[in-house]
Amino acid sequence: MDIHVMDGRSGVASPDMALAALRHPDRGRGPATVLRDVLHAPDDEPWRVLTDRALRDPATAAAMLDAIPALAAAMGDGWMDDALSFVDVSIGATRLHAALRRLGAPAARAATTPAIPVLVPPWEQHLLAASLAAHRLCAAGRRAVVLTDLQPAQAARMPLIQAAPALMVSCTRDPSPRRLEDYLHRLRTALRGAVPIVVGGPGFGTDPADRAVPTDASCVATDPAAALRSFGIAVGGGAHATNGD
């Protein structure tokens, strides 16, 4: 049964329309535009149905996963422009996380160890970027695990951290770069050995001024798989990283 959604911002959309846009992105409205209508539907059913149907076809699931960053960025723009309320953003983020978790599960199960921990500092409230980074590593064949709310000394004592060939830190760089610098310094001091620390997340964009490498980080990256490969760690896929040297 086709579920029609009237969004007020973008018109009418449905899981069937969104699936068609994912499978044929060269026809009509782009996938992100149509998915946005379903993402902000008044109830969860259309988004759940869309995810259920995408799960049946790996190519469609991959296309939906690829659309998540654009959907998240559009949601952020809507918040900044007062086009979306706090409730809209909260519900939308929850739905994106649910889709990422379900659609990314096959890659997570198939990925190999040792795992790459993706640390989210205690002051951070945004987890989607870290979850996307972890998924991209899993999709490239390397297991990744998101860890939140850990102080550096706590993290350094974990066997998972001690066995990791590299660490990643995902953050927004707000409210202060000094807080990130302090976190990285304490993490580096607590670690055993010179393990690479890759930093990324919202706020680390394409502008070189936004991608300055913090003192105790090894590099700033927009592509986690490419960053790990630059340190000789075996992963597939990936395109770009900015090294600290």
PDB file of C-alpha atoms in Angstrom:
ATOM      1  CA  MET A   1       0.000   0.000   0.000  1.00  0.00           C
ATOM      2  CA  ASP A   2       1.333   3.420  -0.969  1.00  0.00           C
ATOM      3  CA  ILE A   3       1.406   5.924   1.894  1.00  0.00           C
ATOM      4  CA  HIS A   4       1.061   9.516   0.760  1.00  0.00           C
ATOM      5  CA  VAL A   5       2.564  12.311   2.809  1.00  0.00           C
ATOM      6  CA  MET A   6       1.653  15.988   2.628  1.00  0.00           C
ATOM      7  CA  ASP A   7       4.632  17.946   3.947  1.00  0.00           C
ATOM      8  CA  GLY A   8       3.667  21.607   3.737  1.00  0.00           C
ATOM      9  CA  ARG A   9       7.232  22.522   2.776  1.00  0.00           C
ATOM     10  CA  SER A  10       7.756  20.348  -0.288  1.00  0.00           C
ATOM     11  CA  GLY A  11       4.408  18.938  -1.391  1.00  0.00           C
ATOM     12  CA  VAL A  12       3.395  15.284  -1.646  1.00  0.00           C
ATOM     13  CA  ALA A  13       5.769  12.351  -1.363  1.00  0.00           C
ATOM     14  CA  SER A  14       5.508   8.650  -0.561  1.00  0.00           C
ATOM     15  CA  PRO A  15       7.801   5.667  -0.036  1.00  0.00           C
ATOM     16  CA  ASP A  16       7.109   4.589  -3.629  1.00  0.00           C
ATOM     17  CA  MET A  17       8.117   8.002  -4.961  1.00  0.00           C
ATOM     18  CA  ALA A  18      11.242   8.037  -2.796  1.00  0.00           C
ATOM     19  CA  LEU A  19      12.239   4.548  -3.949  1.00  0.00           C
ATOM     20  CA  ALA A  20      11.793   5.583  -7.578  1.00  0.00           C
ATOM     21  CA  ALA A  21      14.008   8.618  -6.995  1.00  0.00           C
ATOM     22  CA  LEU A  22      16.682   6.442  -5.374  1.00  0.00           C
ATOM     23  CA  ARG A  23      16.644   3.923  -8.205  1.00  0.00           C
ATOM     24  CA  HIS A  24      16.447   6.497 -11.005  1.00  0.00           C
ATOM     25  CA  PRO A  25      18.168   9.674  -9.718  1.00  0.00           C
ATOM     26  CA  ASP A  26      18.374  11.101 -13.237  1.00  0.00           C
ATOM     27  CA  ARG A  27      14.599  11.389 -13.531  1.00  0.00           C
ATOM     28  CA  GLY A  28      12.515  14.162 -11.985  1.00  0.00           C
ATOM     29  CA  ARG A  29      13.243  15.449  -8.479  1.00  0.00           C
ATOM     30  CA  GLY A  30      16.509  14.367  -6.847  1.00  0.00           C
ATOM     31  CA  PRO A  31      16.545  11.612  -4.209  1.00  0.00           C
ATOM     32  CA  ALA A  32      17.390  13.943  -1.325  1.00  0.00           C
ATOM     33  CA  THR A  33      14.450  16.224  -2.153  1.00  0.00           C
ATOM     34  CA  VAL A  34      11.925  13.395  -2.246  1.00  0.00           C
ATOM     35  CA  LEU A  35      13.407  11.657   0.792  1.00  0.00           C
ATOM     36  CA  ARG A  36      13.189  14.934   2.709  1.00  0.00           C
ATOM     37  CA  ASP A  37       9.412  14.916   2.249  1.00  0.00           C
ATOM     38  CA  VAL A  38       9.193  11.432   3.771  1.00  0.00           C
ATOM     39  CA  LEU A  39      11.740  12.230   6.492  1.00  0.00           C
ATOM     40  CA  HIS A  40       9.584  15.080   7.796  1.00  0.00           C
ATOM     41  CA  ALA A  41       6.262  13.261   7.532  1.00  0.00           C
ATOM     42  CA  PRO A  42       3.917  13.757  10.521  1.00  0.00           C
ATOM     43  CA  ASP A  43       4.370  10.146  11.666  1.00  0.00           C
ATOM     44  CA  ASP A  44       7.058   7.451  11.490  1.00  0.00           C
ATOM     45  CA  GLU A  45       5.247   5.012   9.199  1.00  0.00           C
ATOM     46  CA  PRO A  46       6.327   6.395   5.779  1.00  0.00           C
ATOM     47  CA  TRP A  47      10.019   6.516   6.778  1.00  0.00           C
ATOM     48  CA  ARG A  48       9.846   3.027   8.290  1.00  0.00           C
ATOM     49  CA  VAL A  49       8.169   1.640   5.162  1.00  0.00           C
ATOM     50  CA  LEU A  50      10.785   3.316   2.958  1.00  0.00           C
ATOM     51  CA  THR A  51      13.611   1.791   5.014  1.00  0.00           C
ATOM     52  CA  ASP A  52      11.934  -1.643   4.956  1.00  0.00           C
ATOM     53  CA  ARG A  53      11.712  -1.541   1.168  1.00  0.00           C
ATOM     54  CA  ALA A  54      15.255  -0.255   0.721  1.00  0.00           C
ATOM     55  CA  LEU A  55      16.526  -3.181   2.820  1.00  0.00           C
ATOM     56  CA  ARG A  56      15.286  -5.611   0.179  1.00  0.00           C
ATOM     57  CA  ASP A  57      17.706  -4.310  -2.466  1.00  0.00           C
ATOM     58  CA  PRO A  58      21.402  -3.618  -1.703  1.00  0.00           C
ATOM     59  CA  ALA A  59      21.724  -0.985  -4.461  1.00  0.00           C
ATOM     60  CA  THR A  60      18.710   0.941  -3.152  1.00  0.00           C
ATOM     61  CA  ALA A  61      19.959   0.652   0.417  1.00  0.00           C
ATOM     62  CA  ALA A  62      23.336   2.046  -0.686  1.00  0.00           C
ATOM     63  CA  ALA A  63      21.646   4.963  -2.466  1.00  0.00           C
ATOM     64  CA  MET A  64      19.593   5.775   0.620  1.00  0.00           C
ATOM     65  CA  LEU A  65      22.695   5.657   2.811  1.00  0.00           C
ATOM     66  CA  ASP A  66      24.487   7.962   0.364  1.00  0.00           C
ATOM     67  CA  ALA A  67      21.620  10.458   0.692  1.00  0.00           C
ATOM     68  CA  ILE A  68      21.809  10.703   4.493  1.00  0.00           C
ATOM     69  CA  PRO A  69      24.579  13.378   4.635  1.00  0.00           C
ATOM     70  CA  ALA A  70      22.619  15.633   2.267  1.00  0.00           C
ATOM     71  CA  LEU A  71      19.452  15.109   4.294  1.00  0.00           C
ATOM     72  CA  ALA A  72      21.292  15.976   7.504  1.00  0.00           C
ATOM     73  CA  ALA A  73      22.821  19.093   5.928  1.00  0.00           C
ATOM     74  CA  ALA A  74      19.422  20.226   4.645  1.00  0.00           C
ATOM     75  CA  MET A  75      17.955  19.692   8.092  1.00  0.00           C
ATOM     76  CA  GLY A  76      20.694  21.851   9.599  1.00  0.00           C
ATOM     77  CA  ASP A  77      19.991  24.580   7.051  1.00  0.00           C
ATOM     78  CA  GLY A  78      16.282  24.363   7.844  1.00  0.00           C
ATOM     79  CA  TRP A  79      17.030  24.814  11.531  1.00  0.00           C
ATOM     80  CA  MET A  80      19.264  27.821  10.893  1.00  0.00           C
ATOM     81  CA  ASP A  81      16.643  29.393   8.597  1.00  0.00           C
ATOM     82  CA  ASP A  82      13.790  28.740  11.076  1.00  0.00           C
ATOM     83  CA  ALA A  83      12.080  26.557   8.492  1.00  0.00           C
ATOM     84  CA  LEU A  84      12.282  23.564  10.849  1.00  0.00           C
ATOM     85  CA  SER A  85      11.500  23.498  14.552  1.00  0.00           C
ATOM     86  CA  PHE A  86      13.479  21.776  17.282  1.00  0.00           C
ATOM     87  CA  VAL A  87      10.879  18.992  17.201  1.00  0.00           C
ATOM     88  CA  ASP A  88      11.268  18.620  13.412  1.00  0.00           C
ATOM     89  CA  VAL A  89      15.044  18.338  13.729  1.00  0.00           C
ATOM     90  CA  SER A  90      14.904  15.947  16.684  1.00  0.00           C
ATOM     91  CA  ILE A  91      12.466  13.619  14.941  1.00  0.00           C
ATOM     92  CA  GLY A  92      14.358  13.840  11.649  1.00  0.00           C
ATOM     93  CA  ALA A  93      17.682  13.036  13.328  1.00  0.00           C
ATOM     94  CA  THR A  94      16.136  10.043  15.103  1.00  0.00           C
ATOM     95  CA  ARG A  95      14.816   8.715  11.789  1.00  0.00           C
ATOM     96  CA  LEU A  96      18.175   9.192  10.067  1.00  0.00           C
ATOM     97  CA  HIS A  97      19.949   7.333  12.866  1.00  0.00           C
ATOM     98  CA  ALA A  98      17.423   4.487  12.656  1.00  0.00           C
ATOM     99  CA  ALA A  99      17.857   4.174   8.888  1.00  0.00           C
ATOM    100  CA  LEU A 100      21.645   4.267   9.163  1.00  0.00           C
ATOM    101  CA  ARG A 101      21.617   1.589  11.849  1.00  0.00           C
ATOM    102  CA  ARG A 102      19.312  -0.737   9.896  1.00  0.00           C
ATOM    103  CA  LEU A 103      20.707  -0.188   6.401  1.00  0.00           C
ATOM    104  CA  GLY A 104      24.302  -0.304   7.634  1.00  0.00           C
ATOM    105  CA  ALA A 105      23.897  -3.506   9.653  1.00  0.00           C
ATOM    106  CA  PRO A 106      25.039  -5.912   6.870  1.00  0.00           C
ATOM    107  CA  ALA A 107      28.305  -3.986   6.391  1.00  0.00           C
ATOM    108  CA  ALA A 108      28.874  -3.846  10.160  1.00  0.00           C
ATOM    109  CA  ARG A 109      28.416  -7.621  10.449  1.00  0.00           C
ATOM    110  CA  ALA A 110      30.835  -8.296   7.582  1.00  0.00           C
ATOM    111  CA  ALA A 111      33.573  -5.857   8.656  1.00  0.00           C
ATOM    112  CA  THR A 112      36.826  -7.201  10.061  1.00  0.00           C
ATOM    113  CA  THR A 113      38.789  -6.364  13.205  1.00  0.00           C
ATOM    114  CA  PRO A 114      40.768  -4.884  14.867  1.00  0.00           C
ATOM    115  CA  ALA A 115      38.110  -2.230  15.217  1.00  0.00           C
ATOM    116  CA  ILE A 116      38.597   1.504  14.789  1.00  0.00           C
ATOM    117  CA  PRO A 117      37.061   3.422  17.732  1.00  0.00           C
ATOM    118  CA  VAL A 118      35.286   6.664  16.801  1.00  0.00           C
ATOM    119  CA  LEU A 119      35.327   8.809  19.934  1.00  0.00           C
ATOM    120  CA  VAL A 120      32.735  11.531  20.522  1.00  0.00           C
ATOM    121  CA  PRO A 121      33.941  13.921  23.268  1.00  0.00           C
ATOM    122  CA  PRO A 122      31.690  14.340  26.334  1.00  0.00           C
ATOM    123  CA  TRP A 123      30.582  17.873  25.431  1.00  0.00           C
ATOM    124  CA  GLU A 124      29.305  16.835  21.987  1.00  0.00           C
ATOM    125  CA  GLN A 125      25.567  16.355  21.377  1.00  0.00           C
ATOM    126  CA  HIS A 126      25.712  15.348  17.704  1.00  0.00           C
ATOM    127  CA  LEU A 127      26.367  11.692  16.905  1.00  0.00           C
ATOM    128  CA  LEU A 128      25.279  11.382  13.271  1.00  0.00           C
ATOM    129  CA  ALA A 129      28.650  12.371  11.795  1.00  0.00           C
ATOM    130  CA  ALA A 130      30.433   9.810  13.979  1.00  0.00           C
ATOM    131  CA  SER A 131      27.909   7.132  13.035  1.00  0.00           C
ATOM    132  CA  LEU A 132      28.356   7.938   9.336  1.00  0.00           C
ATOM    133  CA  ALA A 133      32.142   7.722   9.679  1.00  0.00           C
ATOM    134  CA  ALA A 134      31.810   4.345  11.388  1.00  0.00           C
ATOM    135  CA  HIS A 135      29.487   3.116   8.652  1.00  0.00           C
ATOM    136  CA  ARG A 136      31.866   4.239   5.907  1.00  0.00           C
ATOM    137  CA  LEU A 137      34.667   2.274   7.521  1.00  0.00           C
ATOM    138  CA  CYS A 138      32.465  -0.799   7.907  1.00  0.00           C
ATOM    139  CA  ALA A 139      31.386  -0.496   4.284  1.00  0.00           C
ATOM    140  CA  ALA A 140      35.077  -0.395   3.349  1.00  0.00           C
ATOM    141  CA  GLY A 141      35.626  -3.626   5.272  1.00  0.00           C
ATOM    142  CA  ARG A 142      37.039  -2.321   8.572  1.00  0.00           C
ATOM    143  CA  ARG A 143      34.942  -2.593  11.724  1.00  0.00           C
ATOM    144  CA  ALA A 144      34.338   0.699  13.556  1.00  0.00           C
ATOM    145  CA  VAL A 145      32.634   1.421  16.885  1.00  0.00           C
ATOM    146  CA  VAL A 146      31.247   4.756  18.127  1.00  0.00           C
ATOM    147  CA  LEU A 147      32.137   5.528  21.769  1.00  0.00           C
ATOM    148  CA  THR A 148      30.584   8.492  23.575  1.00  0.00           C
ATOM    149  CA  ASP A 149      31.033  10.422  26.826  1.00  0.00           C
ATOM    150  CA  LEU A 150      34.492   9.061  27.640  1.00  0.00           C
ATOM    151  CA  GLN A 151      37.184  11.127  29.270  1.00  0.00           C
ATOM    152  CA  PRO A 152      40.615  10.530  27.663  1.00  0.00           C
ATOM    153  CA  ALA A 153      41.975   8.552  30.622  1.00  0.00           C
ATOM    154  CA  GLN A 154      38.862   6.328  30.618  1.00  0.00           C
ATOM    155  CA  ALA A 155      39.181   5.689  26.898  1.00  0.00           C
ATOM    156  CA  ALA A 156      42.881   4.858  27.109  1.00  0.00           C
ATOM    157  CA  ARG A 157      42.205   2.091  29.664  1.00  0.00           C
ATOM    158  CA  MET A 158      39.761   0.230  27.396  1.00  0.00           C
ATOM    159  CA  PRO A 159      41.108  -2.937  25.702  1.00  0.00           C
ATOM    160  CA  LEU A 160      39.298  -1.904  22.503  1.00  0.00           C
ATOM    161  CA  ILE A 161      41.266   1.355  22.444  1.00  0.00           C
ATOM    162  CA  GLN A 162      44.547  -0.313  23.353  1.00  0.00           C
ATOM    163  CA  ALA A 163      44.182  -2.824  20.497  1.00  0.00           C
ATOM    164  CA  ALA A 164      43.136  -0.259  17.884  1.00  0.00           C
ATOM    165  CA  PRO A 165      45.557   0.541  15.026  1.00  0.00           C
ATOM    166  CA  ALA A 166      44.152   4.104  14.928  1.00  0.00           C
ATOM    167  CA  LEU A 167      41.584   6.289  16.670  1.00  0.00           C
ATOM    168  CA  MET A 168      39.091   8.773  15.303  1.00  0.00           C
ATOM    169  CA  VAL A 169      37.583  11.768  17.096  1.00  0.00           C
ATOM    170  CA  SER A 170      34.345  13.254  15.768  1.00  0.00           C
ATOM    171  CA  CYS A 171      33.323  16.728  16.905  1.00  0.00           C
ATOM    172  CA  THR A 172      31.922  20.064  15.791  1.00  0.00           C
ATOM    173  CA  ARG A 173      34.879  22.150  17.057  1.00  0.00           C
ATOM    174  CA  ASP A 174      32.381  24.122  19.157  1.00  0.00           C
ATOM    175  CA  PRO A 175      32.075  25.714  21.631  1.00  0.00           C
ATOM    176  CA  SER A 176      35.848  26.241  21.567  1.00  0.00           C
ATOM    177  CA  PRO A 177      38.799  24.799  19.629  1.00  0.00           C
ATOM    178  CA  ARG A 178      40.756  24.978  22.908  1.00  0.00           C
ATOM    179  CA  ARG A 179      38.475  22.369  24.427  1.00  0.00           C
ATOM    180  CA  LEU A 180      39.251  20.027  21.537  1.00  0.00           C
ATOM    181  CA  GLU A 181      42.983  20.759  21.816  1.00  0.00           C
ATOM    182  CA  ASP A 182      42.890  19.916  25.536  1.00  0.00           C
ATOM    183  CA  TYR A 183      40.918  16.705  24.909  1.00  0.00           C
ATOM    184  CA  LEU A 184      43.355  15.551  22.240  1.00  0.00           C
ATOM    185  CA  HIS A 185      46.371  16.413  24.387  1.00  0.00           C
ATOM    186  CA  ARG A 186      45.044  14.406  27.330  1.00  0.00           C
ATOM    187  CA  LEU A 187      44.134  11.523  25.015  1.00  0.00           C
ATOM    188  CA  ARG A 188      47.582  11.497  23.394  1.00  0.00           C
ATOM    189  CA  THR A 189      49.263  11.599  26.809  1.00  0.00           C
ATOM    190  CA  ALA A 190      47.179   8.689  28.116  1.00  0.00           C
ATOM    191  CA  LEU A 191      47.699   6.421  25.090  1.00  0.00           C
ATOM    192  CA  ARG A 192      50.403   3.813  24.817  1.00  0.00           C
ATOM    193  CA  GLY A 193      52.481   4.343  21.710  1.00  0.00           C
ATOM    194  CA  ALA A 194      52.150   6.696  18.760  1.00  0.00           C
ATOM    195  CA  VAL A 195      48.769   5.537  17.480  1.00  0.00           C
ATOM    196  CA  PRO A 196      47.361   7.801  14.718  1.00  0.00           C
ATOM    197  CA  ILE A 197      44.495  10.067  15.827  1.00  0.00           C
ATOM    198  CA  VAL A 198      42.247  11.207  12.974  1.00  0.00           C
ATOM    199  CA  VAL A 199      39.944  14.175  13.620  1.00  0.00           C
ATOM    200  CA  GLY A 200      36.831  15.063  11.631  1.00  0.00           C
ATOM    201  CA  GLY A 201      33.149  15.863  11.795  1.00  0.00           C
ATOM    202  CA  PRO A 202      30.927  18.944  11.407  1.00  0.00           C
ATOM    203  CA  GLY A 203      33.007  22.088  11.144  1.00  0.00           C
ATOM    204  CA  PHE A 204      35.882  20.352   9.380  1.00  0.00           C
ATOM    205  CA  GLY A 205      34.879  21.185   5.821  1.00  0.00           C
ATOM    206  CA  THR A 206      36.561  21.931   2.525  1.00  0.00           C
ATOM    207  CA  ASP A 207      37.839  25.385   3.530  1.00  0.00           C
ATOM    208  CA  PRO A 208      41.522  25.013   4.500  1.00  0.00           C
ATOM    209  CA  ALA A 209      40.931  27.396   7.429  1.00  0.00           C
ATOM    210  CA  ASP A 210      38.387  24.921   8.800  1.00  0.00           C
ATOM    211  CA  ARG A 211      40.783  21.998   8.465  1.00  0.00           C
ATOM    212  CA  ALA A 212      43.806  23.116  10.452  1.00  0.00           C
ATOM    213  CA  VAL A 213      45.266  20.059  12.182  1.00  0.00           C
ATOM    214  CA  PRO A 214      45.069  20.266  16.006  1.00  0.00           C
ATOM    215  CA  THR A 215      48.428  19.913  17.756  1.00  0.00           C
ATOM    216  CA  ASP A 216      47.984  16.346  19.036  1.00  0.00           C
ATOM    217  CA  ALA A 217      46.051  14.996  16.045  1.00  0.00           C
ATOM    218  CA  SER A 218      47.704  13.108  13.199  1.00  0.00           C
ATOM    219  CA  CYS A 219      45.439  14.513  10.490  1.00  0.00           C
ATOM    220  CA  VAL A 220      42.058  16.075   9.745  1.00  0.00           C
ATOM    221  CA  ALA A 221      39.973  14.054   7.298  1.00  0.00           C
ATOM    222  CA  THR A 222      36.690  14.151   5.469  1.00  0.00           C
ATOM    223  CA  ASP A 223      37.097  10.552   4.269  1.00  0.00           C
ATOM    224  CA  PRO A 224      37.884   8.163   7.148  1.00  0.00           C
ATOM    225  CA  ALA A 225      38.879   5.235   4.919  1.00  0.00           C
ATOM    226  CA  ALA A 226      41.383   7.316   2.958  1.00  0.00           C
ATOM    227  CA  ALA A 227      42.798   8.726   6.193  1.00  0.00           C
ATOM    228  CA  LEU A 228      43.456   5.252   7.571  1.00  0.00           C
ATOM    229  CA  ARG A 229      45.041   4.111   4.314  1.00  0.00           C
ATOM    230  CA  SER A 230      47.420   7.061   4.515  1.00  0.00           C
ATOM    231  CA  PHE A 231      48.792   5.479   7.714  1.00  0.00           C
ATOM    232  CA  GLY A 232      49.154   2.053   6.121  1.00  0.00           C
ATOM    233  CA  ILE A 233      45.991   0.607   7.700  1.00  0.00           C
ATOM    234  CA  ALA A 234      44.183  -1.768   5.357  1.00  0.00           C
ATOM    235  CA  VAL A 235      40.711  -0.585   4.287  1.00  0.00           C
ATOM    236  CA  GLY A 236      38.962  -0.364   0.924  1.00  0.00           C
ATOM    237  CA  GLY A 237      37.310   2.613  -0.889  1.00  0.00           C
ATOM    238  CA  GLY A 238      37.754   6.297  -0.048  1.00  0.00           C
ATOM    239  CA  ALA A 239      38.988   9.412  -1.724  1.00  0.00           C
ATOM    240  CA  HIS A 240      40.416  12.221   0.360  1.00  0.00           C
ATOM    241  CA  ALA A 241      42.225  13.108   3.560  1.00  0.00           C
ATOM    242  CA  THR A 242      44.341  16.032   4.712  1.00  0.00           C
ATOM    243  CA  ASN A 243      47.546  14.990   6.488  1.00  0.00           C
ATOM    244  CA  GLY A 244      49.173  16.936   9.234  1.00  0.00           C
ATOM    245  CA  ASP A 245      52.668  17.001   7.743  1.00  0.00           C
TER     246      ASP A 245
END
